[in-house]
């Protein structure tokens, strides 16, 4: 049954996941400036930094936003959990606080409506004097309402300028959101100006803004994609203005090709094909002239080659001409061979496509290829063409070059399809992995694909043997113990105790959680072995030795350890 808040502790756990929820419990005392509104809850949570949190209740549930890195990725983080728990702890007073918030809102509306024009102007001017961002936004609206396009340009470029948000020359992720809100005002103004007969001016301003944003984009932490979204919308504004203004096709082609060949397109990701209707025949001819000249001057350049490909597709060029562009610079991984093969297949030339793909396998640099997509392409065509044995041979060669679990799995799949996975095929494959592996002297050393392959096969006894010979790391020992503790509880218990030892000298939430999981597994083994008394004695000693670690003790208490 839902409470008057509209959310429960169980819902917080569901939204955050068990791990973030448990961590949120430890941040309850770090919640400050808690403010409960009619539908929103805001607070500050002290963590590695002071993080701003906002929870919003909707008819279909609760959402949360936090300024921490994990929260900026769209996750309901431990800080959101802490704020939600803090509210639940004072649930009885929440209706009163919400009623007070609603009353304050009504009072404010009534007060504003009772002010006369001069009083409201005075109020707005007071805020403009103390809020530079608000002043800039209103200045833009005022300029857009008049005919002073010079002022509009200055204000738009000012709002799209990232420098005021850069600390030490770099825009951090927390500041990117504020920049996005400001930039939205500029984009709205440009759209309005385009619709009201100022499209030619908008074309020029948008180009200046695109160049400015492109120069600074590499110095912005855009983890949540806010600035990338602004850049994409800015490109849309420019294109819409071009369609409305019909600028000179040749000049537009000059700007477009120069932009696409430069280093400033990462932010906007403009494509030549977007401008086909703007360029028309004359503009496309000019673009072709410029692109071909650039490609001939630097046929190995990625931008030049990519533009040539776009141009040919826009003009409906022949597959052979496209292949000629790519064949000038074949990637050592075989990726270019695959691109050519796919183009040929789309053109209805499957035999030539397979020839190019096979050539990619032969020509690939052993240290950089072959590209796994190329391998998949060839093997799928072999299987489809009734040549499963050839697919197996390709997978064998890949395993010899790339001794990984994935390569082993691919060979196993191909060999089973060819009905040849039984001995000696599997033994040969495992021996390839064994010759690549080296015995490990400690749990911290990197594990081997051999143990992973045996685990993946479900051959646990052979995996234990390989691990005992020194081919397993801590992760693989743990996987072995977890999978076989019902059959080999004594062996699994030994693994858990070996993994527990190093953790007892460390601190931190993640360490305590991992340690608790291992202790729970060890307890399960003792129960299977009917040696619970020994586990009780072990835990008594452990708790005595670790008693200063309060968070660990609380976690152990919570799990009955």
CSV table of N, CA and C in Angstrom, one decimal, residues 176-299:
chain,number,residue,atom,x,y,z
A,176,UNK,N,27.8,21.9,-17.6
A,176,UNK,CA,27.3,21.7,-19.0
A,176,UNK,C,25.7,21.8,-19.0
A,177,UNK,N,25.1,21.4,-17.9
A,177,UNK,CA,23.6,21.5,-17.9
A,177,UNK,C,23.2,23.0,-17.9
A,178,UNK,N,23.9,23.8,-17.1
A,178,UNK,CA,23.5,25.2,-17.0
A,178,UNK,C,23.7,25.9,-18.4
A,179,UNK,N,24.8,25.5,-19.1
A,179,UNK,CA,25.1,26.0,-20.4
A,179,UNK,C,24.0,25.6,-21.4
A,180,UNK,N,23.5,24.4,-21.3
A,180,UNK,CA,22.5,23.9,-22.2
A,180,UNK,C,21.2,24.7,-22.0
A,181,UNK,N,20.8,25.0,-20.8
A,181,UNK,CA,19.6,25.8,-20.6
A,181,UNK,C,19.7,27.2,-21.2
A,182,UNK,N,20.9,27.8,-21.1
A,182,UNK,CA,21.1,29.1,-21.6
A,182,UNK,C,21.1,29.1,-23.1
A,183,UNK,N,21.8,28.1,-23.7
A,183,UNK,CA,21.9,28.0,-25.2
A,183,UNK,C,20.5,27.7,-25.8
A,184,UNK,N,19.7,27.1,-25.1
A,184,UNK,CA,18.3,26.8,-25.6
A,184,UNK,C,17.6,28.1,-25.9
A,185,UNK,N,17.8,29.1,-25.1
A,185,UNK,CA,17.2,30.5,-25.4
A,185,UNK,C,17.7,31.0,-26.7
A,186,UNK,N,19.0,30.9,-27.0
A,186,UNK,CA,19.6,31.4,-28.2
A,186,UNK,C,19.0,30.7,-29.4
A,187,UNK,N,18.9,29.4,-29.3
A,187,UNK,CA,18.4,28.6,-30.4
A,187,UNK,C,16.9,28.9,-30.7
A,188,UNK,N,16.1,29.1,-29.6
A,188,UNK,CA,14.7,29.5,-29.8
A,188,UNK,C,14.6,30.8,-30.6
A,189,UNK,N,15.5,31.8,-30.2
A,189,UNK,CA,15.5,33.1,-30.9
A,189,UNK,C,15.8,33.0,-32.3
A,190,UNK,N,16.8,32.1,-32.7
A,190,UNK,CA,17.2,31.9,-34.1
A,190,UNK,C,16.1,31.3,-34.9
A,191,UNK,N,15.4,30.3,-34.3
A,191,UNK,CA,14.2,29.7,-35.0
A,191,UNK,C,13.2,30.8,-35.3
A,192,UNK,N,12.9,31.6,-34.3
A,192,UNK,CA,11.9,32.7,-34.4
A,192,UNK,C,12.3,33.6,-35.5
A,193,UNK,N,13.5,34.0,-35.5
A,193,UNK,CA,14.0,35.0,-36.5
A,193,UNK,C,13.9,34.4,-37.9
A,194,UNK,N,14.2,33.1,-38.0
A,194,UNK,CA,14.1,32.4,-39.3
A,194,UNK,C,12.7,32.5,-39.8
A,195,UNK,N,11.7,32.3,-38.9
A,195,UNK,CA,10.3,32.3,-39.3
A,195,UNK,C,9.7,33.7,-39.6
A,196,UNK,N,10.5,34.7,-39.2
A,196,UNK,CA,9.9,36.1,-39.3
A,196,UNK,C,10.7,36.9,-40.3
A,197,UNK,N,11.4,36.2,-41.3
A,197,UNK,CA,12.0,36.9,-42.4
A,197,UNK,C,13.4,37.2,-42.3
A,198,UNK,N,14.1,36.7,-41.2
A,198,UNK,CA,15.5,37.0,-41.0
A,198,UNK,C,16.4,35.8,-41.3
A,199,UNK,N,16.0,34.9,-42.1
A,199,UNK,CA,16.8,33.7,-42.4
A,199,UNK,C,18.2,33.9,-42.9
A,200,UNK,N,18.4,34.9,-43.8
A,200,UNK,CA,19.8,35.1,-44.3
A,200,UNK,C,20.7,35.5,-43.2
A,201,UNK,N,20.3,36.4,-42.3
A,201,UNK,CA,21.1,36.8,-41.1
A,201,UNK,C,21.4,35.6,-40.2
A,202,UNK,N,20.3,34.7,-40.0
A,202,UNK,CA,20.5,33.6,-39.2
A,202,UNK,C,21.5,32.6,-39.7
A,203,UNK,N,21.6,32.5,-41.0
A,203,UNK,CA,22.6,31.6,-41.7
A,203,UNK,C,24.0,32.0,-41.2
A,204,UNK,N,24.2,33.3,-41.3
A,204,UNK,CA,25.6,33.7,-40.9
A,204,UNK,C,25.9,33.6,-39.4
A,205,UNK,N,24.9,33.9,-38.6
A,205,UNK,CA,25.1,33.8,-37.2
A,205,UNK,C,25.3,32.4,-36.8
A,206,UNK,N,24.5,31.5,-37.4
A,206,UNK,CA,24.6,30.0,-37.0
A,206,UNK,C,25.9,29.5,-37.4
A,207,UNK,N,26.5,29.9,-38.5
A,207,UNK,CA,27.8,29.5,-39.0
A,207,UNK,C,28.9,29.9,-38.0
A,208,UNK,N,28.8,31.2,-37.5
A,208,UNK,CA,29.7,31.6,-36.5
A,208,UNK,C,29.6,30.8,-35.2
A,209,UNK,N,28.4,30.5,-34.8
A,209,UNK,CA,28.2,29.8,-33.6
A,209,UNK,C,28.7,28.3,-33.7
A,210,UNK,N,28.5,27.7,-34.9
A,210,UNK,CA,29.0,26.4,-35.1
A,210,UNK,C,30.5,26.3,-35.0
A,211,UNK,N,31.2,27.3,-35.6
A,211,UNK,CA,32.6,27.3,-35.6
A,211,UNK,C,33.1,27.6,-34.1
A,212,UNK,N,32.4,28.5,-33.4
A,212,UNK,CA,32.9,28.7,-32.0
A,212,UNK,C,32.7,27.5,-31.1
A,213,UNK,N,31.6,26.8,-31.3
A,213,UNK,CA,31.3,25.6,-30.5
A,213,UNK,C,32.2,24.5,-30.9
A,214,UNK,N,32.5,24.4,-32.2
A,214,UNK,CA,33.5,23.3,-32.6
A,214,UNK,C,34.9,23.5,-32.0
A,215,UNK,N,35.3,24.8,-31.9
A,215,UNK,CA,36.6,25.1,-31.3
A,215,UNK,C,36.7,24.7,-29.8
A,216,UNK,N,35.6,24.8,-29.1
A,216,UNK,CA,35.7,24.5,-27.7
A,216,UNK,C,35.2,23.2,-27.3
A,217,UNK,N,34.6,22.4,-28.2
A,217,UNK,CA,33.9,21.2,-27.8
A,217,UNK,C,34.8,20.2,-27.2
A,218,UNK,N,36.1,20.1,-27.6
A,218,UNK,CA,37.0,19.2,-27.1
A,218,UNK,C,37.4,19.5,-25.6
A,219,UNK,N,37.0,20.7,-25.1
A,219,UNK,CA,37.4,21.1,-23.8
A,219,UNK,C,36.2,21.1,-22.9
A,220,UNK,N,35.2,20.2,-23.2
A,220,UNK,CA,33.9,20.1,-22.4
A,220,UNK,C,33.7,18.7,-22.0
A,221,UNK,N,33.3,18.5,-20.7
A,221,UNK,CA,32.9,17.2,-20.3
A,221,UNK,C,31.4,17.1,-20.5
A,222,UNK,N,31.1,16.4,-21.7
A,222,UNK,CA,29.7,16.3,-22.1
A,222,UNK,C,29.2,14.9,-21.8
A,223,UNK,N,29.4,14.4,-20.6
A,223,UNK,CA,29.0,13.0,-20.3
A,223,UNK,C,27.6,12.7,-20.5
A,224,UNK,N,26.7,13.7,-20.2
A,224,UNK,CA,25.3,13.5,-20.3
A,224,UNK,C,24.7,13.9,-21.7
A,225,UNK,N,25.6,14.4,-22.6
A,225,UNK,CA,25.2,14.7,-23.9
A,225,UNK,C,24.4,16.0,-24.1
A,226,UNK,N,24.4,16.9,-23.1
A,226,UNK,CA,23.7,18.1,-23.1
A,226,UNK,C,24.2,19.0,-24.3
A,227,UNK,N,25.5,19.2,-24.3
A,227,UNK,CA,26.1,20.1,-25.3
A,227,UNK,C,26.1,19.5,-26.7
A,228,UNK,N,26.2,18.2,-26.7
A,228,UNK,CA,26.0,17.5,-28.0
A,228,UNK,C,24.6,17.8,-28.6
A,229,UNK,N,23.6,17.8,-27.7
A,229,UNK,CA,22.3,18.0,-28.1
A,229,UNK,C,22.1,19.5,-28.6
A,230,UNK,N,22.7,20.4,-27.9
A,230,UNK,CA,22.7,21.8,-28.3
A,230,UNK,C,23.3,22.0,-29.7
A,231,UNK,N,24.5,21.3,-29.9
A,231,UNK,CA,25.2,21.4,-31.2
A,231,UNK,C,24.4,20.8,-32.3
A,232,UNK,N,23.7,19.7,-32.1
A,232,UNK,CA,22.8,19.1,-33.1
A,232,UNK,C,21.7,20.0,-33.5
A,233,UNK,N,21.1,20.6,-32.4
A,233,UNK,CA,20.0,21.6,-32.7
A,233,UNK,C,20.4,22.8,-33.4
A,234,UNK,N,21.7,23.2,-33.1
A,234,UNK,CA,22.2,24.4,-33.8
A,234,UNK,C,22.4,24.1,-35.3
A,235,UNK,N,22.9,22.9,-35.6
A,235,UNK,CA,23.0,22.5,-37.0
A,235,UNK,C,21.7,22.4,-37.7
A,236,UNK,N,20.6,22.0,-37.0
A,236,UNK,CA,19.3,22.0,-37.5
A,236,UNK,C,18.8,23.4,-37.8
A,237,UNK,N,19.1,24.3,-36.9
A,237,UNK,CA,18.7,25.7,-37.1
A,237,UNK,C,19.4,26.3,-38.4
A,238,UNK,N,20.7,26.0,-38.5
A,238,UNK,CA,21.4,26.5,-39.7
A,238,UNK,C,20.8,25.9,-41.0
A,239,UNK,N,20.5,24.6,-41.0
A,239,UNK,CA,19.9,24.0,-42.2
A,239,UNK,C,18.5,24.6,-42.5
A,240,UNK,N,17.7,24.8,-41.5
A,240,UNK,CA,16.4,25.4,-41.7
A,240,UNK,C,16.5,26.8,-42.3
A,241,UNK,N,17.5,27.5,-41.8
A,241,UNK,CA,17.7,28.9,-42.2
A,241,UNK,C,18.1,28.9,-43.7
A,242,UNK,N,19.0,27.9,-44.0
A,242,UNK,CA,19.5,27.8,-45.4
A,242,UNK,C,18.3,27.5,-46.4
A,243,UNK,N,17.4,26.6,-45.9
A,243,UNK,CA,16.3,26.3,-46.8
A,243,UNK,C,15.3,27.4,-47.0
A,244,UNK,N,15.3,28.3,-46.0
A,244,UNK,CA,14.4,29.5,-46.1
A,244,UNK,C,15.0,30.6,-46.8
A,245,UNK,N,16.3,30.7,-46.7
A,245,UNK,CA,17.0,31.9,-47.3
A,245,UNK,C,17.5,31.7,-48.7
A,246,UNK,N,17.7,30.4,-49.1
A,246,UNK,CA,18.3,30.0,-50.4
A,246,UNK,C,19.6,30.8,-50.7
A,247,UNK,N,20.6,30.6,-49.8
A,247,UNK,CA,21.9,31.3,-50.0
A,247,UNK,C,22.6,30.8,-51.3
A,248,UNK,N,23.5,31.5,-51.8
A,248,UNK,CA,24.3,31.2,-53.0
A,248,UNK,C,24.8,29.8,-52.9
A,249,UNK,N,24.5,28.9,-53.9
A,249,UNK,CA,24.8,27.5,-53.8
A,249,UNK,C,26.4,27.2,-53.7
A,250,UNK,N,27.1,28.0,-54.6
A,250,UNK,CA,28.5,27.8,-54.6
A,250,UNK,C,29.2,28.2,-53.3
A,251,UNK,N,28.8,29.4,-52.7
A,251,UNK,CA,29.3,29.8,-51.5
A,251,UNK,C,28.9,28.9,-50.3
A,252,UNK,N,27.7,28.3,-50.4
A,252,UNK,CA,27.3,27.3,-49.4
A,252,UNK,C,28.1,26.1,-49.5
A,253,UNK,N,28.4,25.7,-50.7
A,253,UNK,CA,29.3,24.5,-50.9
A,253,UNK,C,30.7,24.8,-50.4
A,254,UNK,N,31.2,26.0,-50.6
A,254,UNK,CA,32.5,26.3,-50.1
A,254,UNK,C,32.6,26.2,-48.6
A,255,UNK,N,31.5,26.8,-47.9
A,255,UNK,CA,31.5,26.7,-46.4
A,255,UNK,C,31.4,25.3,-46.0
A,256,UNK,N,30.5,24.5,-46.6
A,256,UNK,CA,30.1,23.2,-46.1
A,256,UNK,C,31.3,22.3,-46.2
A,257,UNK,N,32.0,22.3,-47.4
A,257,UNK,CA,33.1,21.4,-47.6
A,257,UNK,C,34.3,21.8,-46.7
A,258,UNK,N,34.5,23.1,-46.5
A,258,UNK,CA,35.6,23.5,-45.6
A,258,UNK,C,35.3,23.1,-44.2
A,259,UNK,N,34.0,23.2,-43.8
A,259,UNK,CA,33.7,22.8,-42.4
A,259,UNK,C,33.9,21.3,-42.3
A,260,UNK,N,33.4,20.5,-43.2
A,260,UNK,CA,33.5,19.0,-43.1
A,260,UNK,C,34.9,18.5,-43.2
A,261,UNK,N,35.8,19.2,-43.9
A,261,UNK,CA,37.2,18.8,-43.9
A,261,UNK,C,38.0,19.3,-42.8
A,262,UNK,N,37.4,20.2,-42.0
A,262,UNK,CA,38.2,20.7,-40.8
A,262,UNK,C,38.0,19.9,-39.6
A,263,UNK,N,38.4,20.4,-38.5
A,263,UNK,CA,38.4,19.7,-37.2
A,263,UNK,C,37.2,20.1,-36.3
A,264,UNK,N,36.3,20.8,-36.9
A,264,UNK,CA,35.2,21.4,-36.0
A,264,UNK,C,33.9,20.7,-36.2
A,265,UNK,N,33.8,19.6,-36.9
A,265,UNK,CA,32.5,18.9,-37.1
A,265,UNK,C,32.2,17.9,-36.1
A,266,UNK,N,33.1,17.6,-35.1
A,266,UNK,CA,32.8,16.6,-34.1
A,266,UNK,C,31.5,16.9,-33.3
A,267,UNK,N,31.3,18.2,-33.0
A,267,UNK,CA,30.2,18.6,-32.2
A,267,UNK,C,28.9,18.5,-33.0
A,268,UNK,N,28.8,19.0,-34.2
A,268,UNK,CA,27.5,19.1,-34.9
A,268,UNK,C,27.2,17.9,-35.7
A,269,UNK,N,28.2,17.2,-36.2
A,269,UNK,CA,28.1,16.0,-37.0
A,269,UNK,C,27.2,16.2,-38.2
A,270,UNK,N,27.5,17.3,-38.9
A,270,UNK,CA,26.8,17.7,-40.2
A,270,UNK,C,27.2,16.7,-41.3
A,271,UNK,N,26.3,16.4,-42.1
A,271,UNK,CA,26.6,15.5,-43.3
A,271,UNK,C,26.3,16.2,-44.6
A,272,UNK,N,27.1,15.9,-45.6
A,272,UNK,CA,26.9,16.6,-46.9
A,272,UNK,C,25.5,16.3,-47.5
A,273,UNK,N,25.0,15.0,-47.3
A,273,UNK,CA,23.7,14.7,-47.8
A,273,UNK,C,22.6,15.5,-47.2
A,274,UNK,N,22.7,16.1,-46.0
A,274,UNK,CA,21.7,16.9,-45.5
A,274,UNK,C,21.4,18.1,-46.3
A,275,UNK,N,22.4,18.6,-47.1
A,275,UNK,CA,22.3,19.9,-47.8
A,275,UNK,C,22.0,19.7,-49.3
A,276,UNK,N,21.6,18.5,-49.7
A,276,UNK,CA,21.4,18.3,-51.2
A,276,UNK,C,20.4,19.3,-51.7
A,277,UNK,N,19.3,19.4,-51.1
A,277,UNK,CA,18.2,20.3,-51.6
A,277,UNK,C,18.7,21.8,-51.5
A,278,UNK,N,19.5,22.2,-50.6
A,278,UNK,CA,20.0,23.5,-50.5
A,278,UNK,C,21.0,23.8,-51.6
A,279,UNK,N,21.9,22.8,-51.9
A,279,UNK,CA,23.0,23.0,-52.8
A,279,UNK,C,22.4,23.0,-54.3
A,280,UNK,N,21.5,22.1,-54.5
A,280,UNK,CA,21.0,22.0,-55.9
A,280,UNK,C,22.1,21.5,-56.8
A,281,UNK,N,21.9,21.5,-58.1
A,281,UNK,CA,22.9,21.0,-59.1
A,281,UNK,C,24.1,21.8,-59.1
A,282,UNK,N,24.0,23.1,-59.0
A,282,UNK,CA,25.2,24.0,-59.1
A,282,UNK,C,26.0,23.8,-57.8
A,283,UNK,N,25.4,23.7,-56.7
A,283,UNK,CA,26.1,23.6,-55.4
A,283,UNK,C,26.8,22.2,-55.3
A,284,UNK,N,26.1,21.2,-55.7
A,284,UNK,CA,26.7,19.9,-55.7
A,284,UNK,C,27.9,19.8,-56.6
A,285,UNK,N,27.8,20.4,-57.8
A,285,UNK,CA,28.9,20.4,-58.7
A,285,UNK,C,30.1,21.1,-58.1
A,286,UNK,N,29.9,22.2,-57.4
A,286,UNK,CA,31.0,22.9,-56.7
A,286,UNK,C,31.5,22.0,-55.6
A,287,UNK,N,30.6,21.4,-54.8
A,287,UNK,CA,31.1,20.5,-53.7
A,287,UNK,C,31.9,19.4,-54.3
A,288,UNK,N,31.5,18.8,-55.4
A,288,UNK,CA,32.2,17.7,-56.0
A,288,UNK,C,33.6,18.1,-56.4
A,289,UNK,N,33.7,19.3,-57.0
A,289,UNK,CA,35.0,19.8,-57.4
A,289,UNK,C,36.0,20.0,-56.2
A,290,UNK,N,35.4,20.5,-55.1
A,290,UNK,CA,36.3,20.7,-53.9
A,290,UNK,C,36.6,19.4,-53.3
A,291,UNK,N,35.7,18.5,-53.2
A,291,UNK,CA,35.9,17.2,-52.5
A,291,UNK,C,36.9,16.3,-53.2
A,292,UNK,N,36.7,16.2,-54.6
A,292,UNK,CA,37.7,15.5,-55.4
A,292,UNK,C,39.1,16.0,-55.3
A,293,UNK,N,39.2,17.3,-55.3
A,293,UNK,CA,40.5,18.0,-55.2
A,293,UNK,C,41.2,17.6,-53.9
A,294,UNK,N,40.4,17.7,-52.8
A,294,UNK,CA,40.9,17.4,-51.5
A,294,UNK,C,41.3,16.0,-51.4
A,295,UNK,N,40.5,15.0,-51.9
A,295,UNK,CA,40.8,13.6,-51.8
A,295,UNK,C,42.1,13.3,-52.6
A,296,UNK,N,42.2,13.9,-53.8
A,296,UNK,CA,43.4,13.6,-54.6
A,296,UNK,C,44.6,14.1,-53.9
A,297,UNK,N,44.5,15.2,-53.2
A,297,UNK,CA,45.6,15.8,-52.4
A,297,UNK,C,46.0,15.0,-51.2
A,298,UNK,N,45.0,14.2,-50.6
A,298,UNK,CA,45.2,13.4,-49.4
A,298,UNK,C,44.3,12.2,-49.5
A,299,UNK,N,44.6,11.2,-50.3
A,299,UNK,CA,43.7,10.1,-50.5
A,299,UNK,C,43.6,9.2,-49.3
